[in-house]
CSV table of C-alpha atoms in Angstrom, one decimal:
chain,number,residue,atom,x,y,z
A,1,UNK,CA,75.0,-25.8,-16.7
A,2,UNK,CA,76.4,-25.6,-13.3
A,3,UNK,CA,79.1,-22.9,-12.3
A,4,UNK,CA,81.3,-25.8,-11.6
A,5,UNK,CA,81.1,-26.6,-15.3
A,6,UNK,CA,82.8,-23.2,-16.3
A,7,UNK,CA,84.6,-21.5,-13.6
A,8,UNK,CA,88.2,-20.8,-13.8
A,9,UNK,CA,88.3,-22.0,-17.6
A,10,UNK,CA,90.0,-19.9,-20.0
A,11,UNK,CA,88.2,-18.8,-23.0
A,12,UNK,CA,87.3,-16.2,-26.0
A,13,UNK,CA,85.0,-13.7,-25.1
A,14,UNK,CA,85.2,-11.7,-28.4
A,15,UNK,CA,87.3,-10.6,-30.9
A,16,UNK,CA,87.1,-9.6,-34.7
A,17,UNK,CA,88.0,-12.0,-37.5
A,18,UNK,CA,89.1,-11.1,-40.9
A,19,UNK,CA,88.7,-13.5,-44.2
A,20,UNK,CA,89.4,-12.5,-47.8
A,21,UNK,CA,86.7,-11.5,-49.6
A,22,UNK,CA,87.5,-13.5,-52.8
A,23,UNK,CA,86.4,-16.5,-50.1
A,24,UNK,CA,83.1,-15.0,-49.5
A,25,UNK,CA,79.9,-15.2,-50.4
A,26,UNK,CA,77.8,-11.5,-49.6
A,27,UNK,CA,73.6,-11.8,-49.2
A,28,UNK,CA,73.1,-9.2,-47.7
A,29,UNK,CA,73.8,-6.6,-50.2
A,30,UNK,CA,74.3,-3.6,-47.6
A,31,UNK,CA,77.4,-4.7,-46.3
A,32,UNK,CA,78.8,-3.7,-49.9
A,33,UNK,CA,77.9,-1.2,-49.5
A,34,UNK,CA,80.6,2.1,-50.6
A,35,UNK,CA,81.3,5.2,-48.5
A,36,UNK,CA,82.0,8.3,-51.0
A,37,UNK,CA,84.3,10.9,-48.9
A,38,UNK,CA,83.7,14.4,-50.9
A,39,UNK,CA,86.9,16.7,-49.9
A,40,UNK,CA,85.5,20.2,-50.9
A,41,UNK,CA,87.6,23.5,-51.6
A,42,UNK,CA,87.4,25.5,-48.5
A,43,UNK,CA,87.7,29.4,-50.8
A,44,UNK,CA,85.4,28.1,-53.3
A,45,UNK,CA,83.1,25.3,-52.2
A,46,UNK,CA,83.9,23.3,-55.2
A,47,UNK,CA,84.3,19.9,-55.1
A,48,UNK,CA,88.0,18.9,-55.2
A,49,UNK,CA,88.1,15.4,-55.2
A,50,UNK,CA,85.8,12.1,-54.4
A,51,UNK,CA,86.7,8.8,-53.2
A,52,UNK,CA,85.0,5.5,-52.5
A,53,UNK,CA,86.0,4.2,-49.6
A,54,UNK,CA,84.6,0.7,-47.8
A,55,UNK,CA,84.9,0.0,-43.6
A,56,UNK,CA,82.0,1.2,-42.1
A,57,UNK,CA,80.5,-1.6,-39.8
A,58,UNK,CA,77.3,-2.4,-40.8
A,59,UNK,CA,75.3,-3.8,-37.2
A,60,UNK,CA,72.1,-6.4,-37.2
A,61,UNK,CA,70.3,-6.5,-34.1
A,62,UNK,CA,68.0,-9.6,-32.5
A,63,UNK,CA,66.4,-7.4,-29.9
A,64,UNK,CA,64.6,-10.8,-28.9
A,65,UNK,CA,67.2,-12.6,-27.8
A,66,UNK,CA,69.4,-9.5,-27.3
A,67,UNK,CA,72.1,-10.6,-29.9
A,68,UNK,CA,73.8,-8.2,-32.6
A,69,UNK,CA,76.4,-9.1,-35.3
A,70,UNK,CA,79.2,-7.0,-37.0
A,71,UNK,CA,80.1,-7.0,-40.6
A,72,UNK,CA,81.9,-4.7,-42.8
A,73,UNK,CA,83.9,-5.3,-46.0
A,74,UNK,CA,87.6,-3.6,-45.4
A,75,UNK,CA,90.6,-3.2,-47.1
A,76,UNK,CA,94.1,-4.9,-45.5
A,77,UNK,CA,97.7,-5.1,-46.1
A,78,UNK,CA,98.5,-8.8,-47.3
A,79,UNK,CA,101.9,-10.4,-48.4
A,80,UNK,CA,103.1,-12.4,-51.2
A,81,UNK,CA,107.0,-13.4,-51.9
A,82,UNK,CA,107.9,-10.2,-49.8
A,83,UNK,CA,105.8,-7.9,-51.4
A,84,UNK,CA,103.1,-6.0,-49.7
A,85,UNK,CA,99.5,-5.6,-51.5
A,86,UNK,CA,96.0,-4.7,-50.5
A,87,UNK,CA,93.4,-6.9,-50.6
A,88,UNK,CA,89.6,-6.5,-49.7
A,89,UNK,CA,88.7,-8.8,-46.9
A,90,UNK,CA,85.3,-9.2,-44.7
A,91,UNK,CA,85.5,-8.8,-41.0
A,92,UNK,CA,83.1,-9.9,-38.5
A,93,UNK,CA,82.8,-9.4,-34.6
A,94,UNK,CA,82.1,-12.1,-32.7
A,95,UNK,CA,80.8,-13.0,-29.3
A,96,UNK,CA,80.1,-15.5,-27.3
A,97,UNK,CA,76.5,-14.5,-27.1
A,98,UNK,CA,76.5,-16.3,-30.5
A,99,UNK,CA,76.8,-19.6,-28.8
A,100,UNK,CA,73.1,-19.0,-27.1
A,101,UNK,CA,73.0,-21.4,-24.1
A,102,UNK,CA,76.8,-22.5,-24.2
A,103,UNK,CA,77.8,-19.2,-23.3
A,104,UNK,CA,79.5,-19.8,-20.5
A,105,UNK,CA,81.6,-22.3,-22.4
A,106,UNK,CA,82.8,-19.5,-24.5
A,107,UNK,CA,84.7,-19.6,-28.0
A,108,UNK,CA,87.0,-22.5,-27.8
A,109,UNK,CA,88.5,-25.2,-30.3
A,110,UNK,CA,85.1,-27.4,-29.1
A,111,UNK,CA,82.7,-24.5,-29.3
A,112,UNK,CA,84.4,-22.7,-32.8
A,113,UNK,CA,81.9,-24.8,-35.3
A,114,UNK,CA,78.9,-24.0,-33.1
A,115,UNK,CA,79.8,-20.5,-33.0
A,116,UNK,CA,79.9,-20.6,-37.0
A,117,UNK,CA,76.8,-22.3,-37.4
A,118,UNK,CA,75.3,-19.4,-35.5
A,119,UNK,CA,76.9,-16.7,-37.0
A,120,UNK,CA,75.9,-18.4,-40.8
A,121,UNK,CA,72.3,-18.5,-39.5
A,122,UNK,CA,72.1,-14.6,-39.9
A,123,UNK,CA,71.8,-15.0,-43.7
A,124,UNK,CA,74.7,-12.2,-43.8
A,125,UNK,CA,77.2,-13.8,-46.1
A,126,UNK,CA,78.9,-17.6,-46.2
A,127,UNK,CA,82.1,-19.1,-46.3
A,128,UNK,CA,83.4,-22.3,-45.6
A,129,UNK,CA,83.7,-23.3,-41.9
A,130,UNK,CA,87.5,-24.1,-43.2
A,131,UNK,CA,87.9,-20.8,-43.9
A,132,UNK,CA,86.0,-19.3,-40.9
A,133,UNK,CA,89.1,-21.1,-38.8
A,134,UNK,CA,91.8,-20.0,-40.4
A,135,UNK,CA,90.5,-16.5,-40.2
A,136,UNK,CA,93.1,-13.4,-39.7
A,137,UNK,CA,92.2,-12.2,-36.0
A,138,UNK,CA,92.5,-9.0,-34.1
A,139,UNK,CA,91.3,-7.5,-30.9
A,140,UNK,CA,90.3,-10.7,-29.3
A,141,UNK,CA,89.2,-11.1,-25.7
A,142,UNK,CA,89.9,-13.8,-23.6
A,143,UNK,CA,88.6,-14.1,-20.3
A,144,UNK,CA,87.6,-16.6,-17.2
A,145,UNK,CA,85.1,-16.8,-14.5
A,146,UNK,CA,85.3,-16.7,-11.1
A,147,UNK,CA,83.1,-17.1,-7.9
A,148,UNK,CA,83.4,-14.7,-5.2
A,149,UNK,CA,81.0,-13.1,-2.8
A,150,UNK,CA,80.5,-8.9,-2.9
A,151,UNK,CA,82.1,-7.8,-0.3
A,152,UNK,CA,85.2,-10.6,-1.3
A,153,UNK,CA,85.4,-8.8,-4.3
A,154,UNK,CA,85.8,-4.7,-3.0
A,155,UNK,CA,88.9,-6.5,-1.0
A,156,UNK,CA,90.0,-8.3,-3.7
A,157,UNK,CA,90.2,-4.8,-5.8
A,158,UNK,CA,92.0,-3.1,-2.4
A,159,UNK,CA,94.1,-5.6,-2.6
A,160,UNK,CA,95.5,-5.8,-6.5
A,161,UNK,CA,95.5,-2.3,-6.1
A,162,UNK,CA,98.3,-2.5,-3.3
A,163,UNK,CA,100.3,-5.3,-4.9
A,164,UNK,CA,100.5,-4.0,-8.1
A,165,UNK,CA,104.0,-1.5,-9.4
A,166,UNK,CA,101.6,1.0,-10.5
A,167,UNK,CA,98.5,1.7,-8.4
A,168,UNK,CA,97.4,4.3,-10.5
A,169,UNK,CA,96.9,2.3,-13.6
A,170,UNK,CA,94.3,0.9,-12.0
A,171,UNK,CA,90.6,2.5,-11.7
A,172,UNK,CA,87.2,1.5,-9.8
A,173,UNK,CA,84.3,1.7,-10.4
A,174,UNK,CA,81.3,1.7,-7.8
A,175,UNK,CA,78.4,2.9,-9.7
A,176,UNK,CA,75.2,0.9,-9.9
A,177,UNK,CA,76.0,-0.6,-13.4
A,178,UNK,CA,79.6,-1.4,-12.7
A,179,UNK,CA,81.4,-2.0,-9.4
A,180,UNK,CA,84.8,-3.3,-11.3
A,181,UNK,CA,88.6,-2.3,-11.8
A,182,UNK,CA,90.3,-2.1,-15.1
A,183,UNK,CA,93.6,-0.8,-16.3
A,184,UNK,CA,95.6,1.1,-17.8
A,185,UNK,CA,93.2,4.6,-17.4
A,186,UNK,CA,90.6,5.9,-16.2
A,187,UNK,CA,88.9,7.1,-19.9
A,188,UNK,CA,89.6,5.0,-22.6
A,189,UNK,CA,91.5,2.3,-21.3
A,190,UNK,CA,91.3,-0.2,-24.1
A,191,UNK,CA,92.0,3.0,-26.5
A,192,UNK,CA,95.0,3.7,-24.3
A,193,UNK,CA,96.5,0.4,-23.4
A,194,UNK,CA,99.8,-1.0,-24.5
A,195,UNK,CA,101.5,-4.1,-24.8
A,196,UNK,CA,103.3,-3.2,-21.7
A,197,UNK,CA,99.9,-1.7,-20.2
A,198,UNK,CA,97.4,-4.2,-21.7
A,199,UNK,CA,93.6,-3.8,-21.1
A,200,UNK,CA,92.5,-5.7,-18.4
A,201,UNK,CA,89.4,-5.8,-16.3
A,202,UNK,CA,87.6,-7.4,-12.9
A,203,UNK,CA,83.7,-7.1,-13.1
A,204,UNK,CA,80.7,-8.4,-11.7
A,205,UNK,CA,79.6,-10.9,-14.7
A,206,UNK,CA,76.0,-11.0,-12.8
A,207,UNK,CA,75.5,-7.6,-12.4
A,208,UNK,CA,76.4,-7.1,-16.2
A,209,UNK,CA,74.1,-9.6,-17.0
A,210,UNK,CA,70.7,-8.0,-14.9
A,211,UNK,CA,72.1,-4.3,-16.3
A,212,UNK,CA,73.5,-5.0,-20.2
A,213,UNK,CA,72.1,-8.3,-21.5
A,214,UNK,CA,68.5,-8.8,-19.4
A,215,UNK,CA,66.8,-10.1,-22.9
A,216,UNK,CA,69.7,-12.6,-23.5
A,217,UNK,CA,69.9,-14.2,-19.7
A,218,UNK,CA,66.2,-14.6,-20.2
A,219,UNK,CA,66.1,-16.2,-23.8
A,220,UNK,CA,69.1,-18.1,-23.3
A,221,UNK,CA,70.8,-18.4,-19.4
A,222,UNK,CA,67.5,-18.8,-16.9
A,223,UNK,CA,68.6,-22.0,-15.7
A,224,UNK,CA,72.0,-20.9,-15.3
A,225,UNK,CA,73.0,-19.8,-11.4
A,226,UNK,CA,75.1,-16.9,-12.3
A,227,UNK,CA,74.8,-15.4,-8.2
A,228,UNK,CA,78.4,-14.1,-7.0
A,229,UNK,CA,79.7,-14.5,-10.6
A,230,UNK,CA,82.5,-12.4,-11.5
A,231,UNK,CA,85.3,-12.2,-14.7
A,232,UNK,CA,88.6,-11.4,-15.4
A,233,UNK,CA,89.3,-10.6,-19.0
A,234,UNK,CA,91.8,-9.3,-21.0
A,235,UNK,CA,92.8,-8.1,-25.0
A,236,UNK,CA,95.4,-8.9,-27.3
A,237,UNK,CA,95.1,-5.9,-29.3
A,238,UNK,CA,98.1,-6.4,-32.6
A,239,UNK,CA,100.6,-7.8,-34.1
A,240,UNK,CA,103.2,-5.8,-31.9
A,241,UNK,CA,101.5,-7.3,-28.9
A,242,UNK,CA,101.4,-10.5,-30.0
A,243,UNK,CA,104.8,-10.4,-30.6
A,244,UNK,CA,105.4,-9.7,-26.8
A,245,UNK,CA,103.3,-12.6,-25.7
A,246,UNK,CA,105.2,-14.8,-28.0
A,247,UNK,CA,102.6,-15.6,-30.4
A,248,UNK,CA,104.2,-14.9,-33.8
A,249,UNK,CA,104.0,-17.5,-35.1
A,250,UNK,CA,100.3,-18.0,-34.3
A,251,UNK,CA,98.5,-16.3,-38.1
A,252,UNK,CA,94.9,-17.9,-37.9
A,253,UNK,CA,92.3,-17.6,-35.5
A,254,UNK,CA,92.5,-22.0,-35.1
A,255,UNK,CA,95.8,-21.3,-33.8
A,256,UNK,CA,94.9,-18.7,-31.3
A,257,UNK,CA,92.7,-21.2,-30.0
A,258,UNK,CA,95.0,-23.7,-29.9
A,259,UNK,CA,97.4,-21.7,-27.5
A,260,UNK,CA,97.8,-22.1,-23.6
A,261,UNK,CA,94.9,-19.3,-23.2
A,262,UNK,CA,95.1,-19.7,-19.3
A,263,UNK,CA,98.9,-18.4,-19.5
A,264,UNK,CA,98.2,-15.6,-21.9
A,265,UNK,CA,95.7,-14.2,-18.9
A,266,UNK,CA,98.6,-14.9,-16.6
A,267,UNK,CA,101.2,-12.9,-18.8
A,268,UNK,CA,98.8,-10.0,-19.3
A,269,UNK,CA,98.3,-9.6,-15.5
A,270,UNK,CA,101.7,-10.1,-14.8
A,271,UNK,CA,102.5,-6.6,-16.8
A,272,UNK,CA,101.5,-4.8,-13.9
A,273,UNK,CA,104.0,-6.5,-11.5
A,274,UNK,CA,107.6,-6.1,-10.9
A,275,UNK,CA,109.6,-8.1,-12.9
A,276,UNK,CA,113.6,-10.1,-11.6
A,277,UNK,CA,116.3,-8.7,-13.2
A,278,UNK,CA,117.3,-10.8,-16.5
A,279,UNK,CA,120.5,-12.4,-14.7
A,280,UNK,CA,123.0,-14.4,-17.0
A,281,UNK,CA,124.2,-17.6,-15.3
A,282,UNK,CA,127.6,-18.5,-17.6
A,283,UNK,CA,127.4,-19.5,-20.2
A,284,UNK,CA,124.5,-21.5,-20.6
A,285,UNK,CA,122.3,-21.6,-23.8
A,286,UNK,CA,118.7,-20.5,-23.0
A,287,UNK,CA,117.5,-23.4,-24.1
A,288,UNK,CA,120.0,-25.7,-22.3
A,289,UNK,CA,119.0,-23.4,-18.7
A,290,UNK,CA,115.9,-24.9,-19.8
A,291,UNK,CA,116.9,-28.6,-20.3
A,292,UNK,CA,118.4,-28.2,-17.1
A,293,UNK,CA,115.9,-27.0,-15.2
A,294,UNK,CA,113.8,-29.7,-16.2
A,295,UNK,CA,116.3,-32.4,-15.0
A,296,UNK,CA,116.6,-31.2,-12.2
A,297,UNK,CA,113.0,-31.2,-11.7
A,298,UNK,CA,112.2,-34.8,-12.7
A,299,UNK,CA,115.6,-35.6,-9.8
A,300,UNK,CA,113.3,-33.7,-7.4
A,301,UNK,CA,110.4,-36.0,-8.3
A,302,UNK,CA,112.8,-39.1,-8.1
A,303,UNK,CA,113.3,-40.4,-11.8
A,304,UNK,CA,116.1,-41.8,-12.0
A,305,UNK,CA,119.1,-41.4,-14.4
A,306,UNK,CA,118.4,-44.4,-17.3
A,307,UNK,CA,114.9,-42.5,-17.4
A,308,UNK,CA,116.4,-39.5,-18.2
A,309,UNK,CA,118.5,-40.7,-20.5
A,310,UNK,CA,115.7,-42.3,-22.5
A,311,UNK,CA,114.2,-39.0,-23.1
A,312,UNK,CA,117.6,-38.5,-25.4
A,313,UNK,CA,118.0,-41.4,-26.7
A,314,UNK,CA,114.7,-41.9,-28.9
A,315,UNK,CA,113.7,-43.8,-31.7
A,316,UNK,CA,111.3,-41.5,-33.3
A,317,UNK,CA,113.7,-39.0,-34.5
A,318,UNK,CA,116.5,-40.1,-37.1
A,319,UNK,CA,119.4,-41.2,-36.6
A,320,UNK,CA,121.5,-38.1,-37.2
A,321,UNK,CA,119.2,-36.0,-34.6
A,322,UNK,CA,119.7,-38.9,-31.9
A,323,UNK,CA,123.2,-39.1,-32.1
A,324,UNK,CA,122.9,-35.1,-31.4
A,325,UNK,CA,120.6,-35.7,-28.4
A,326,UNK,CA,122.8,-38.2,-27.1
A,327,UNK,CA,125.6,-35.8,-27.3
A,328,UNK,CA,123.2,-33.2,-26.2
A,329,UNK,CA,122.6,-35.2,-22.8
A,330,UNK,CA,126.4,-36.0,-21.9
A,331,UNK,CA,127.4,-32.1,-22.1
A,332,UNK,CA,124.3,-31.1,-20.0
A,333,UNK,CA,124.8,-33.9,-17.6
A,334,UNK,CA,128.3,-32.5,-16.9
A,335,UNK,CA,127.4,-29.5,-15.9
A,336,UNK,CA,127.7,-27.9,-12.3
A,337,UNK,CA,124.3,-26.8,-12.3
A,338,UNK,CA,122.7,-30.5,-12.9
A,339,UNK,CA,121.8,-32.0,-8.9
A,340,UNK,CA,124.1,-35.5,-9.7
A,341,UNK,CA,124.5,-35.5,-5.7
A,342,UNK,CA,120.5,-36.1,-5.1
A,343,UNK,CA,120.0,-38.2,-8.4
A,344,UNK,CA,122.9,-40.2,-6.8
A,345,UNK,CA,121.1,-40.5,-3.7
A,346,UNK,CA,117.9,-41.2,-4.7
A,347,UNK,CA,119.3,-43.9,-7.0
A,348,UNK,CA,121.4,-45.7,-4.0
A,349,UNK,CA,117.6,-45.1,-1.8
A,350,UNK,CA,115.9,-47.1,-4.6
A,351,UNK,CA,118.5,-49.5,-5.3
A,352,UNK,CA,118.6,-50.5,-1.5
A,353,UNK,CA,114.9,-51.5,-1.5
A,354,UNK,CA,115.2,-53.6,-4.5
A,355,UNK,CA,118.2,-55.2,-2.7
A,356,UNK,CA,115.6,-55.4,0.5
A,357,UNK,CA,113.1,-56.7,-1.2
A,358,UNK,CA,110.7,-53.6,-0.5
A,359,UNK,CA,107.7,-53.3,-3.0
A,360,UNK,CA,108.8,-50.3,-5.0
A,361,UNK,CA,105.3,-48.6,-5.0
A,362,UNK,CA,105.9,-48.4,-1.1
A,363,UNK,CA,109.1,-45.7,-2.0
A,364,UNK,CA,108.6,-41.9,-1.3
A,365,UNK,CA,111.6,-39.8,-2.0
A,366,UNK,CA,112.0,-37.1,0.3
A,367,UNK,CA,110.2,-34.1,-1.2
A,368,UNK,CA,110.9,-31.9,1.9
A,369,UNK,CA,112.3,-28.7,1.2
A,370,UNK,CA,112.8,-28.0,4.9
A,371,UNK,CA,114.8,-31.3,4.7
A,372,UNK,CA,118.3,-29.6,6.0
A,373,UNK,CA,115.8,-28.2,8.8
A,374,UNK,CA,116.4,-30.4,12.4
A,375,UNK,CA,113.6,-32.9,12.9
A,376,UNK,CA,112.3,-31.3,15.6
A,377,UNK,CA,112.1,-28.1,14.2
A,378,UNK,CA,109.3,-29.2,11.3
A,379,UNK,CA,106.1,-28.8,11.5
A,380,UNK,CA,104.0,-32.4,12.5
């Protein structure tokens, strides 16, 4: 796999996924195993009260290939017809380490039935692959790579550090082990963070592979160039801060997957920078500023009004729902805010080379933003 193949792609790194236990199949009997919690009288030693408790992860290590695996047996909140319960459900950490040699890909919709393959390979317990997608998630991950050289890097920390609102959320580190920033503190971070204050963190991804993970580069990345590899990553940490991102609706782990992760880096990052004022324009819908803003987009790009209008007036919806589209697109097309002037023009531009005779492909609306700018004031 060459660096090409993986840079600046947004994936998984890790994460823990829940499923009901009902679903599962335990072999490995330790990972039933009950904690007993003794509360003792502090006057006279007696015992007061015992309680069996489940949650304590149980860890299996492949010191060969330098892999380990997760799994505990947990009790979790669970709804039914607006009514809370508990049920017992098994959780597991994964990794992308349990993708071997496609690590680099990491967990994605195209990777996720490797990864469980993998993970079932332990012998720990079994489910259905169905039911290892629409797991409950938490805690997950999500990261991409990056090339840059060392020295790139100390200015690339110098200089997040400066644009950032808040340079003391941010922390280096220039130890032999780690050379990379992270926010939101200095101990703890990902204990600390917020949704406002996410964990987020720049490292060297080939010095953490010579340091941390020496057995698994050798058994499963030596003919992958990992030299001047470095990662960004990031962690959706609960519901609350799902709910921020915009991911409510999002309950399974398949879903996750499914979402734009490349913005959800963006969005995390973009915590730590100033943020416009919310301004109210009228009194347009949000949705309709949004209709708008995309009309007036595709009249910067040329299309012209008939195209437009096609969007509206569909055939795939029925007929109630078109008749509201089509009434949708008259009261957005009458608005102040919609550029009629330039879709006017463009339309008379294109019209005129038909008239001409002028092959259409040979038509370039002006794109220039510096178009009100004298001609021999642009650049050449």
């Amino acid at each position: 796999m060459k660096q090409e193949d993986f840079i600046y792609i947004p994936k998984v790194d890790s994460g823990k996924l829940s499923i009901p236990l009902s679903h599962i199949k335990i072999i490995k009997d330790s990972i039933n195993d009950m904690l007993m919690l003794t509360y003792t009288s502090m006057e006279s030693g007696e015992i007061v009260e015992e309680i069996e408790q489940r949650g304590k992860p149980h860890q299996f290590d492949n010191k060969e290939e330098g892999t380990y695996i997760r799994v505990w047996v947990e009790p979790q909140i669970n709804y039914k017809e607006g009514s809370a319960f508990s049920e017992m459900y098994l959780s597991v950490l994964i990794n992308s380490k349990h993708l071997g040699k496609d690590y680099f890909k990491g967990i994605r919709k195209d990777t996720l039935k490797s990864l469980y393959d993998n993970i079932m390979k332990w012998k720990l317990f079994e489910c259905s692959y169905k039911d290892f997608q629409t797991a409950r998630f938490n805690d997950i991950d999500i990261c991409f790579d990056f090339q840059c050289q060392k020295n790139q890097f100390e200015i690339l920390k110098k200089n997040i550090k400066l644009s950032v609102k808040n340079e003391s959320k941010f922390h280096s580190k220039s130890s032999a082990l780690n050379t990379g920033l992270y926010a939101p503190t200095f101990r703890n971070p990902r204990g600390q963070a917020t949704p406002g204050t996410p964990y987020i963190k720049f490292y060297d991804k080939e010095l953490d592979l010579e340091t941390k993970s020496k057995n698994f580069r050798k058994k499963f990345l030596s003919g992958v160039d990992v030299s001047n590899l470095f990662r960004y990553e990031c962690t959706i940490q609960s519901k609350k801060h799902m709910k921020r991102l915009g991911l409510g609706e999002e309950k399974t782990f398949w879903e996750l997957l499914e979402c734009d992760l490349h913005i959800l880096c963006s969005q995390m990052f973009k915590e730590y920078f100033h943020k416009p004022k919310i301004v109210k324009v009228g009194n347009i819908r949000p949705m309709d500023k949004v209709i708008i803003d995309f009309i007036n987009l595709a009249i910067e790009q040329g299309v012209p009004r008939y195209e437009i209008f096609n969007i509206f007036d569909r055939d795939d919806v029925s007929r109630q729902s078109k008749s509201d589209l089509i009434k949708k697109y008259h009261a957005i097309m009458k608005r102040d805010e919609i550029k009629k002037e330039e879709m006017e023009s463009n339309e008379i531009t294109k019209n005129l080379f038909q008239y001409l005779g002028v092959d259409m492909s040979q038509l370039k609306i002006d794109f220039d933003k510096d178009k009100d700018t004298p001609p021999q004031k642009r650049n050449t």
